Amino acid sequence: MIWGIIGAMPSEIALLQTQMSNVKKETISGLTYQSGVIRGKEVVLCCSEIGKVNAAMCAQTLALRYNVGCMINTGVAGCTCDDLTVLDLVLSRDLVFHDYDWKLQEKYHPHTSSFPGDPGLIALAQKALAGMSEHIGYKLGRIATGDVFVEDEGLRRSIIERTHPDCVEMEGAAIALVAYSNQIPCLVIRCMSDNANGDAGMSFDTFEKIAADHSAKLLLSMLELAE
Ligand code: ADE
């Protein structure tokens, strides 16, 4: 099985790139796909760039051009729940869009407004977390995706009221929708870089790299453990 791995920003794939061997690169529609091996597993790694459209374009290429057997999105997010803090992780129990009309999504393709994380990948992530030497706080929760960096208190409140997420980011649900449409198991792993509030910009600048690496470390452990 080929693992399709997406990070939206260079920081989100940096650690994974250092662990990759036999690398071959191909650029399609402006995005560069790196095929190779990490921890003995065949992977295709791509930096999708930010936002839902870029992420969907990347995921669809992984599905059609590389025939990946699963899709993992690793990266950072803004925390919107009370029981996690910066540098804790969220595993996607499910993903929703916070800037898309749920009723329309249910009426038209893909006829659902919530995209569950794959149970097998969730179990693998939980096993990997249990075996990691450093303790990492995490939650199996809801991730809400939209084309905005959330740092406005009013927007944060409105997203929480409407979608009840544990964190917000800008790609996960788009990747999950593409995976769902192609019947490919998918998991989104996000490490909290900020609290999606007025301090989010400063917190993001401070914690982006360390949070991105935390998420990637979990993925490395998953690849190590996988059959
Ligand atoms: N990714 C990391 N922090 C975020 C935030 N506050 N809003 C959207 N995406 C994010």
PDB file of C-alpha atoms and ligand atoms in Angstrom:
ATOM      1  CA  MET A   1       0.000   0.000   0.000  1.00  0.00           C
ATOM      2  CA  ILE A   2       1.169   3.507  -0.791  1.00  0.00           C
ATOM      3  CA  TRP A   3       0.620   6.087   1.942  1.00  0.00           C
ATOM      4  CA  GLY A   4      -0.483   9.492   0.619  1.00  0.00           C
ATOM      5  CA  ILE A   5       0.730  12.211   2.991  1.00  0.00           C
ATOM      6  CA  ILE A   6      -0.274  15.866   2.770  1.00  0.00           C
ATOM      7  CA  GLY A   7       1.009  18.847   4.726  1.00  0.00           C
ATOM      8  CA  ALA A   8      -0.218  22.300   3.751  1.00  0.00           C
ATOM      9  CA  MET A   9       2.944  24.205   4.615  1.00  0.00           C
ATOM     10  CA  PRO A  10       6.639  23.370   4.208  1.00  0.00           C
ATOM     11  CA  SER A  11       6.997  23.236   8.023  1.00  0.00           C
ATOM     12  CA  GLU A  12       4.375  20.478   8.137  1.00  0.00           C
ATOM     13  CA  ILE A  13       6.326  18.108   5.881  1.00  0.00           C
ATOM     14  CA  ALA A  14       9.887  19.162   6.851  1.00  0.00           C
ATOM     15  CA  LEU A  15      10.588  16.390   9.395  1.00  0.00           C
ATOM     16  CA  LEU A  16       9.065  13.722   7.135  1.00  0.00           C
ATOM     17  CA  GLN A  17      11.269  14.831   4.232  1.00  0.00           C
ATOM     18  CA  THR A  18      14.393  14.288   6.349  1.00  0.00           C
ATOM     19  CA  GLN A  19      13.296  10.680   6.999  1.00  0.00           C
ATOM     20  CA  MET A  20      12.605   9.776   3.369  1.00  0.00           C
ATOM     21  CA  SER A  21      14.849   7.669   1.110  1.00  0.00           C
ATOM     22  CA  ASN A  22      14.787   6.769  -2.630  1.00  0.00           C
ATOM     23  CA  VAL A  23      13.112  10.100  -3.365  1.00  0.00           C
ATOM     24  CA  LYS A  24      11.674  10.781  -6.828  1.00  0.00           C
ATOM     25  CA  LYS A  25       9.965  14.106  -7.546  1.00  0.00           C
ATOM     26  CA  GLU A  26       7.206  14.952  -9.976  1.00  0.00           C
ATOM     27  CA  THR A  27       5.380  18.259 -10.361  1.00  0.00           C
ATOM     28  CA  ILE A  28       1.710  18.134 -11.359  1.00  0.00           C
ATOM     29  CA  SER A  29      -0.542  21.220 -11.617  1.00  0.00           C
ATOM     30  CA  GLY A  30       2.069  23.253  -9.783  1.00  0.00           C
ATOM     31  CA  LEU A  31       2.418  20.932  -6.753  1.00  0.00           C
ATOM     32  CA  THR A  32       5.470  18.709  -6.204  1.00  0.00           C
ATOM     33  CA  TYR A  33       4.922  15.071  -5.199  1.00  0.00           C
ATOM     34  CA  GLN A  34       7.827  13.198  -3.603  1.00  0.00           C
ATOM     35  CA  SER A  35       7.638   9.400  -3.870  1.00  0.00           C
ATOM     36  CA  GLY A  36       9.909   7.376  -1.627  1.00  0.00           C
ATOM     37  CA  VAL A  37      10.220   5.274   1.492  1.00  0.00           C
ATOM     38  CA  ILE A  38       9.773   6.257   5.150  1.00  0.00           C
ATOM     39  CA  ARG A  39      10.238   3.638   7.917  1.00  0.00           C
ATOM     40  CA  GLY A  40      10.077   0.896   5.277  1.00  0.00           C
ATOM     41  CA  LYS A  41       6.714   2.063   3.872  1.00  0.00           C
ATOM     42  CA  GLU A  42       6.075   3.404   0.382  1.00  0.00           C
ATOM     43  CA  VAL A  43       4.848   6.995   0.600  1.00  0.00           C
ATOM     44  CA  VAL A  44       3.986   9.942  -1.627  1.00  0.00           C
ATOM     45  CA  LEU A  45       4.499  13.195   0.254  1.00  0.00           C
ATOM     46  CA  CYS A  46       3.182  16.555  -0.928  1.00  0.00           C
ATOM     47  CA  CYS A  47       3.055  20.122   0.343  1.00  0.00           C
ATOM     48  CA  SER A  48      -0.401  21.145  -0.896  1.00  0.00           C
ATOM     49  CA  GLU A  49      -0.143  24.834   0.043  1.00  0.00           C
ATOM     50  CA  ILE A  50      -2.929  26.296   2.140  1.00  0.00           C
ATOM     51  CA  GLY A  51      -6.700  26.250   1.765  1.00  0.00           C
ATOM     52  CA  LYS A  52      -9.435  23.878   0.691  1.00  0.00           C
ATOM     53  CA  VAL A  53      -8.971  24.053  -3.092  1.00  0.00           C
ATOM     54  CA  ASN A  54      -5.216  23.442  -3.036  1.00  0.00           C
ATOM     55  CA  ALA A  55      -5.728  20.576  -0.578  1.00  0.00           C
ATOM     56  CA  ALA A  56      -8.470  18.985  -2.691  1.00  0.00           C
ATOM     57  CA  MET A  57      -6.356  19.251  -5.845  1.00  0.00           C
ATOM     58  CA  CYS A  58      -3.500  17.522  -4.051  1.00  0.00           C
ATOM     59  CA  ALA A  59      -5.696  14.765  -2.593  1.00  0.00           C
ATOM     60  CA  GLN A  60      -7.310  14.035  -5.964  1.00  0.00           C
ATOM     61  CA  THR A  61      -3.889  13.713  -7.604  1.00  0.00           C
ATOM     62  CA  LEU A  62      -2.798  11.311  -4.853  1.00  0.00           C
ATOM     63  CA  ALA A  63      -5.920   9.248  -5.557  1.00  0.00           C
ATOM     64  CA  LEU A  64      -5.798   9.163  -9.371  1.00  0.00           C
ATOM     65  CA  ARG A  65      -2.113   9.504 -10.276  1.00  0.00           C
ATOM     66  CA  TYR A  66      -0.552   7.641  -7.335  1.00  0.00           C
ATOM     67  CA  ASN A  67      -3.354   5.269  -6.397  1.00  0.00           C
ATOM     68  CA  VAL A  68      -2.649   5.715  -2.679  1.00  0.00           C
ATOM     69  CA  GLY A  69      -4.190   3.217  -0.260  1.00  0.00           C
ATOM     70  CA  CYS A  70      -4.731   5.794   2.486  1.00  0.00           C
ATOM     71  CA  MET A  71      -4.439   9.536   2.994  1.00  0.00           C
ATOM     72  CA  ILE A  72      -2.971  11.260   6.017  1.00  0.00           C
ATOM     73  CA  ASN A  73      -3.045  14.995   6.554  1.00  0.00           C
ATOM     74  CA  THR A  74      -0.526  16.149   9.153  1.00  0.00           C
ATOM     75  CA  GLY A  75      -0.114  19.675  10.484  1.00  0.00           C
ATOM     76  CA  VAL A  76      -1.121  22.386  12.902  1.00  0.00           C
ATOM     77  CA  ALA A  77      -4.455  23.851  13.982  1.00  0.00           C
ATOM     78  CA  GLY A  78      -6.110  26.414  16.224  1.00  0.00           C
ATOM     79  CA  CYS A  79      -7.656  24.961  19.373  1.00  0.00           C
ATOM     80  CA  THR A  80     -11.384  25.625  19.954  1.00  0.00           C
ATOM     81  CA  CYS A  81     -12.072  23.369  22.950  1.00  0.00           C
ATOM     82  CA  ASP A  82     -11.447  23.732  26.699  1.00  0.00           C
ATOM     83  CA  ASP A  83      -9.724  20.413  27.357  1.00  0.00           C
ATOM     84  CA  LEU A  84      -6.679  20.784  25.093  1.00  0.00           C
ATOM     85  CA  THR A  85      -3.812  23.219  25.105  1.00  0.00           C
ATOM     86  CA  VAL A  86      -1.137  24.387  22.666  1.00  0.00           C
ATOM     87  CA  LEU A  87       1.011  21.427  21.479  1.00  0.00           C
ATOM     88  CA  ASP A  88      -1.722  18.856  22.211  1.00  0.00           C
ATOM     89  CA  LEU A  89      -3.048  16.799  19.288  1.00  0.00           C
ATOM     90  CA  VAL A  90      -6.437  16.155  17.715  1.00  0.00           C
ATOM     91  CA  LEU A  91      -7.090  12.983  15.701  1.00  0.00           C
ATOM     92  CA  SER A  92     -10.039  13.343  13.332  1.00  0.00           C
ATOM     93  CA  ARG A  93     -13.029  11.511  14.755  1.00  0.00           C
ATOM     94  CA  ASP A  94     -14.820  13.525  12.114  1.00  0.00           C
ATOM     95  CA  LEU A  95     -14.338  16.584   9.920  1.00  0.00           C
ATOM     96  CA  VAL A  96     -16.769  19.266   8.826  1.00  0.00           C
ATOM     97  CA  PHE A  97     -16.627  22.539   6.888  1.00  0.00           C
ATOM     98  CA  HIS A  98     -17.396  25.666   8.913  1.00  0.00           C
ATOM     99  CA  ASP A  99     -17.853  27.831   5.807  1.00  0.00           C
ATOM    100  CA  TYR A 100     -20.110  25.624   3.689  1.00  0.00           C
ATOM    101  CA  ASP A 101     -23.883  25.207   3.850  1.00  0.00           C
ATOM    102  CA  TRP A 102     -24.439  21.775   5.454  1.00  0.00           C
ATOM    103  CA  LYS A 103     -27.891  21.397   3.869  1.00  0.00           C
ATOM    104  CA  LEU A 104     -26.502  21.885   0.368  1.00  0.00           C
ATOM    105  CA  GLN A 105     -23.759  19.334   0.975  1.00  0.00           C
ATOM    106  CA  GLU A 106     -26.350  16.830   2.096  1.00  0.00           C
ATOM    107  CA  LYS A 107     -28.655  17.507  -0.854  1.00  0.00           C
ATOM    108  CA  TYR A 108     -25.908  17.416  -3.520  1.00  0.00           C
ATOM    109  CA  HIS A 109     -22.635  15.476  -3.910  1.00  0.00           C
ATOM    110  CA  PRO A 110     -21.157  14.164  -1.623  1.00  0.00           C
ATOM    111  CA  HIS A 111     -24.553  13.889   0.174  1.00  0.00           C
ATOM    112  CA  THR A 112     -22.991  14.161   3.601  1.00  0.00           C
ATOM    113  CA  SER A 113     -21.685  17.061   5.659  1.00  0.00           C
ATOM    114  CA  SER A 114     -19.408  15.126   8.020  1.00  0.00           C
ATOM    115  CA  PHE A 115     -16.450  12.942   7.112  1.00  0.00           C
ATOM    116  CA  PRO A 116     -15.374  10.337   9.680  1.00  0.00           C
ATOM    117  CA  GLY A 117     -11.750   9.425  10.336  1.00  0.00           C
ATOM    118  CA  ASP A 118     -10.894   5.846   9.354  1.00  0.00           C
ATOM    119  CA  PRO A 119     -11.233   3.530  12.400  1.00  0.00           C
ATOM    120  CA  GLY A 120      -8.153   1.463  11.438  1.00  0.00           C
ATOM    121  CA  LEU A 121      -5.961   4.551  11.095  1.00  0.00           C
ATOM    122  CA  ILE A 122      -7.348   5.986  14.342  1.00  0.00           C
ATOM    123  CA  ALA A 123      -6.510   2.724  16.152  1.00  0.00           C
ATOM    124  CA  LEU A 124      -2.995   2.763  14.678  1.00  0.00           C
ATOM    125  CA  ALA A 125      -2.490   6.390  15.788  1.00  0.00           C
ATOM    126  CA  GLN A 126      -3.701   5.578  19.302  1.00  0.00           C
ATOM    127  CA  LYS A 127      -1.363   2.585  19.502  1.00  0.00           C
ATOM    128  CA  ALA A 128       1.521   4.775  18.311  1.00  0.00           C
ATOM    129  CA  LEU A 129       0.675   7.456  20.897  1.00  0.00           C
ATOM    130  CA  ALA A 130       0.597   4.857  23.688  1.00  0.00           C
ATOM    131  CA  GLY A 131       4.077   3.676  22.700  1.00  0.00           C
ATOM    132  CA  MET A 132       5.720   7.099  22.395  1.00  0.00           C
ATOM    133  CA  SER A 133       8.399   7.974  24.954  1.00  0.00           C
ATOM    134  CA  GLU A 134       7.274  11.589  25.454  1.00  0.00           C
ATOM    135  CA  HIS A 135       3.721  12.035  26.737  1.00  0.00           C
ATOM    136  CA  ILE A 136       1.542  13.878  24.227  1.00  0.00           C
ATOM    137  CA  GLY A 137      -1.945  15.051  25.225  1.00  0.00           C
ATOM    138  CA  TYR A 138      -4.461  14.189  22.562  1.00  0.00           C
ATOM    139  CA  LYS A 139      -8.143  13.872  21.808  1.00  0.00           C
ATOM    140  CA  LEU A 140     -10.213  12.024  19.249  1.00  0.00           C
ATOM    141  CA  GLY A 141     -12.357  14.936  18.138  1.00  0.00           C
ATOM    142  CA  ARG A 142     -14.004  17.083  15.516  1.00  0.00           C
ATOM    143  CA  ILE A 143     -11.970  19.219  13.138  1.00  0.00           C
ATOM    144  CA  ALA A 144     -13.650  22.144  11.353  1.00  0.00           C
ATOM    145  CA  THR A 145     -12.141  23.375   8.084  1.00  0.00           C
ATOM    146  CA  GLY A 146     -12.571  26.699   6.283  1.00  0.00           C
ATOM    147  CA  ASP A 147     -10.682  29.145   4.085  1.00  0.00           C
ATOM    148  CA  VAL A 148      -9.731  31.536   6.876  1.00  0.00           C
ATOM    149  CA  PHE A 149      -7.088  31.792   9.584  1.00  0.00           C
ATOM    150  CA  VAL A 150      -9.287  32.114  12.676  1.00  0.00           C
ATOM    151  CA  GLU A 151      -8.049  34.876  14.975  1.00  0.00           C
ATOM    152  CA  ASP A 152     -11.210  36.895  15.448  1.00  0.00           C
ATOM    153  CA  GLU A 153     -13.072  36.190  18.710  1.00  0.00           C
ATOM    154  CA  GLY A 154     -16.493  36.677  17.094  1.00  0.00           C
ATOM    155  CA  LEU A 155     -15.722  34.262  14.261  1.00  0.00           C
ATOM    156  CA  ARG A 156     -14.323  31.746  16.783  1.00  0.00           C
ATOM    157  CA  ARG A 157     -17.559  31.897  18.807  1.00  0.00           C
ATOM    158  CA  SER A 158     -19.709  31.590  15.711  1.00  0.00           C
ATOM    159  CA  ILE A 159     -17.780  28.535  14.430  1.00  0.00           C
ATOM    160  CA  ILE A 160     -18.047  26.876  17.863  1.00  0.00           C
ATOM    161  CA  GLU A 161     -21.804  27.564  18.046  1.00  0.00           C
ATOM    162  CA  ARG A 162     -22.432  26.256  14.539  1.00  0.00           C
ATOM    163  CA  THR A 163     -20.063  23.256  14.315  1.00  0.00           C
ATOM    164  CA  HIS A 164     -18.779  22.378  17.853  1.00  0.00           C
ATOM    165  CA  PRO A 165     -15.209  21.609  16.776  1.00  0.00           C
ATOM    166  CA  ASP A 166     -12.168  20.797  18.906  1.00  0.00           C
ATOM    167  CA  CYS A 167      -9.930  22.673  16.491  1.00  0.00           C
ATOM    168  CA  VAL A 168      -9.991  24.654  13.258  1.00  0.00           C
ATOM    169  CA  GLU A 169      -7.702  24.528  10.244  1.00  0.00           C
ATOM    170  CA  MET A 170      -7.853  25.108   6.497  1.00  0.00           C
ATOM    171  CA  GLU A 171      -7.519  21.778   4.620  1.00  0.00           C
ATOM    172  CA  GLY A 172      -8.621  18.666   6.535  1.00  0.00           C
ATOM    173  CA  ALA A 173     -12.275  18.347   5.512  1.00  0.00           C
ATOM    174  CA  ALA A 174     -11.393  19.018   1.850  1.00  0.00           C
ATOM    175  CA  ILE A 175      -8.907  16.138   1.911  1.00  0.00           C
ATOM    176  CA  ALA A 176     -11.423  13.954   3.757  1.00  0.00           C
ATOM    177  CA  LEU A 177     -14.132  14.751   1.172  1.00  0.00           C
ATOM    178  CA  VAL A 178     -11.833  13.709  -1.680  1.00  0.00           C
ATOM    179  CA  ALA A 179     -10.795  10.548   0.199  1.00  0.00           C
ATOM    180  CA  TYR A 180     -14.467   9.732   0.898  1.00  0.00           C
ATOM    181  CA  SER A 181     -15.397  10.295  -2.764  1.00  0.00           C
ATOM    182  CA  ASN A 182     -12.611   7.897  -3.845  1.00  0.00           C
ATOM    183  CA  GLN A 183     -13.280   5.389  -1.026  1.00  0.00           C
ATOM    184  CA  ILE A 184      -9.814   5.848   0.451  1.00  0.00           C
ATOM    185  CA  PRO A 185      -9.288   5.604   4.241  1.00  0.00           C
ATOM    186  CA  CYS A 186      -8.267   8.970   5.674  1.00  0.00           C
ATOM    187  CA  LEU A 187      -6.999  10.429   8.933  1.00  0.00           C
ATOM    188  CA  VAL A 188      -6.195  14.031   9.833  1.00  0.00           C
ATOM    189  CA  ILE A 189      -3.668  14.650  12.613  1.00  0.00           C
ATOM    190  CA  ARG A 190      -3.361  18.200  13.906  1.00  0.00           C
ATOM    191  CA  CYS A 191      -1.213  19.646  16.675  1.00  0.00           C
ATOM    192  CA  MET A 192      -2.423  22.841  18.333  1.00  0.00           C
ATOM    193  CA  SER A 193      -0.256  25.855  17.440  1.00  0.00           C
ATOM    194  CA  ASP A 194      -2.670  28.462  18.871  1.00  0.00           C
ATOM    195  CA  ASN A 195      -6.123  28.987  20.327  1.00  0.00           C
ATOM    196  CA  ALA A 196      -7.781  30.523  17.244  1.00  0.00           C
ATOM    197  CA  ASN A 197      -8.284  33.786  19.163  1.00  0.00           C
ATOM    198  CA  GLY A 198      -6.833  37.291  19.188  1.00  0.00           C
ATOM    199  CA  ASP A 199      -3.378  35.932  20.103  1.00  0.00           C
ATOM    200  CA  ALA A 200      -3.452  33.276  17.365  1.00  0.00           C
ATOM    201  CA  GLY A 201      -1.031  35.029  15.005  1.00  0.00           C
ATOM    202  CA  MET A 202       1.662  35.433  17.639  1.00  0.00           C
ATOM    203  CA  SER A 203       1.132  31.950  19.045  1.00  0.00           C
ATOM    204  CA  PHE A 204       1.240  30.452  15.540  1.00  0.00           C
ATOM    205  CA  ASP A 205       4.556  32.195  14.824  1.00  0.00           C
ATOM    206  CA  THR A 206       5.985  30.860  18.090  1.00  0.00           C
ATOM    207  CA  PHE A 207       4.709  27.267  17.945  1.00  0.00           C
ATOM    208  CA  GLU A 208       4.240  26.453  14.234  1.00  0.00           C
ATOM    209  CA  LYS A 209       7.461  24.503  13.811  1.00  0.00           C
ATOM    210  CA  ILE A 210       7.373  22.546  17.075  1.00  0.00           C
ATOM    211  CA  ALA A 211       3.653  21.736  16.632  1.00  0.00           C
ATOM    212  CA  ALA A 212       4.211  20.648  13.011  1.00  0.00           C
ATOM    213  CA  ASP A 213       7.029  18.347  14.151  1.00  0.00           C
ATOM    214  CA  HIS A 214       4.856  16.862  16.964  1.00  0.00           C
ATOM    215  CA  SER A 215       2.217  15.858  14.427  1.00  0.00           C
ATOM    216  CA  ALA A 216       4.838  14.477  12.009  1.00  0.00           C
ATOM    217  CA  LYS A 217       6.469  12.478  14.841  1.00  0.00           C
ATOM    218  CA  LEU A 218       3.186  10.719  15.488  1.00  0.00           C
ATOM    219  CA  LEU A 219       2.918   9.886  11.787  1.00  0.00           C
ATOM    220  CA  LEU A 220       6.483   8.512  11.804  1.00  0.00           C
ATOM    221  CA  SER A 221       5.545   6.215  14.709  1.00  0.00           C
ATOM    222  CA  MET A 222       2.442   5.086  12.824  1.00  0.00           C
ATOM    223  CA  LEU A 223       4.518   4.246   9.741  1.00  0.00           C
ATOM    224  CA  GLU A 224       6.949   2.329  11.949  1.00  0.00           C
ATOM    225  CA  LEU A 225       4.128   0.307  13.545  1.00  0.00           C
ATOM    226  CA  ALA A 226       2.092  -0.329  10.386  1.00  0.00           C
ATOM    227  CA  GLU A 227       2.119  -3.818   8.870  1.00  0.00           C
TER     228      GLU A 227
HETATM  229  N1  ADE B   1      -3.992  26.587  11.538  1.00  0.00           N
HETATM  230  C1  ADE B   1      -3.332  26.854  12.685  1.00  0.00           C
HETATM  231  N2  ADE B   1      -3.971  27.755  13.415  1.00  0.00           N
HETATM  232  C2  ADE B   1      -5.083  28.092  12.713  1.00  0.00           C
HETATM  233  C3  ADE B   1      -6.142  29.008  12.945  1.00  0.00           C
HETATM  234  N3  ADE B   1      -6.185  29.749  14.054  1.00  0.00           N
HETATM  235  N4  ADE B   1      -7.102  29.094  11.995  1.00  0.00           N
HETATM  236  C4  ADE B   1      -7.049  28.366  10.876  1.00  0.00           C
HETATM  237  N5  ADE B   1      -6.073  27.496  10.612  1.00  0.00           N
HETATM  238  C5  ADE B   1      -5.097  27.357  11.524  1.00  0.00           C
END
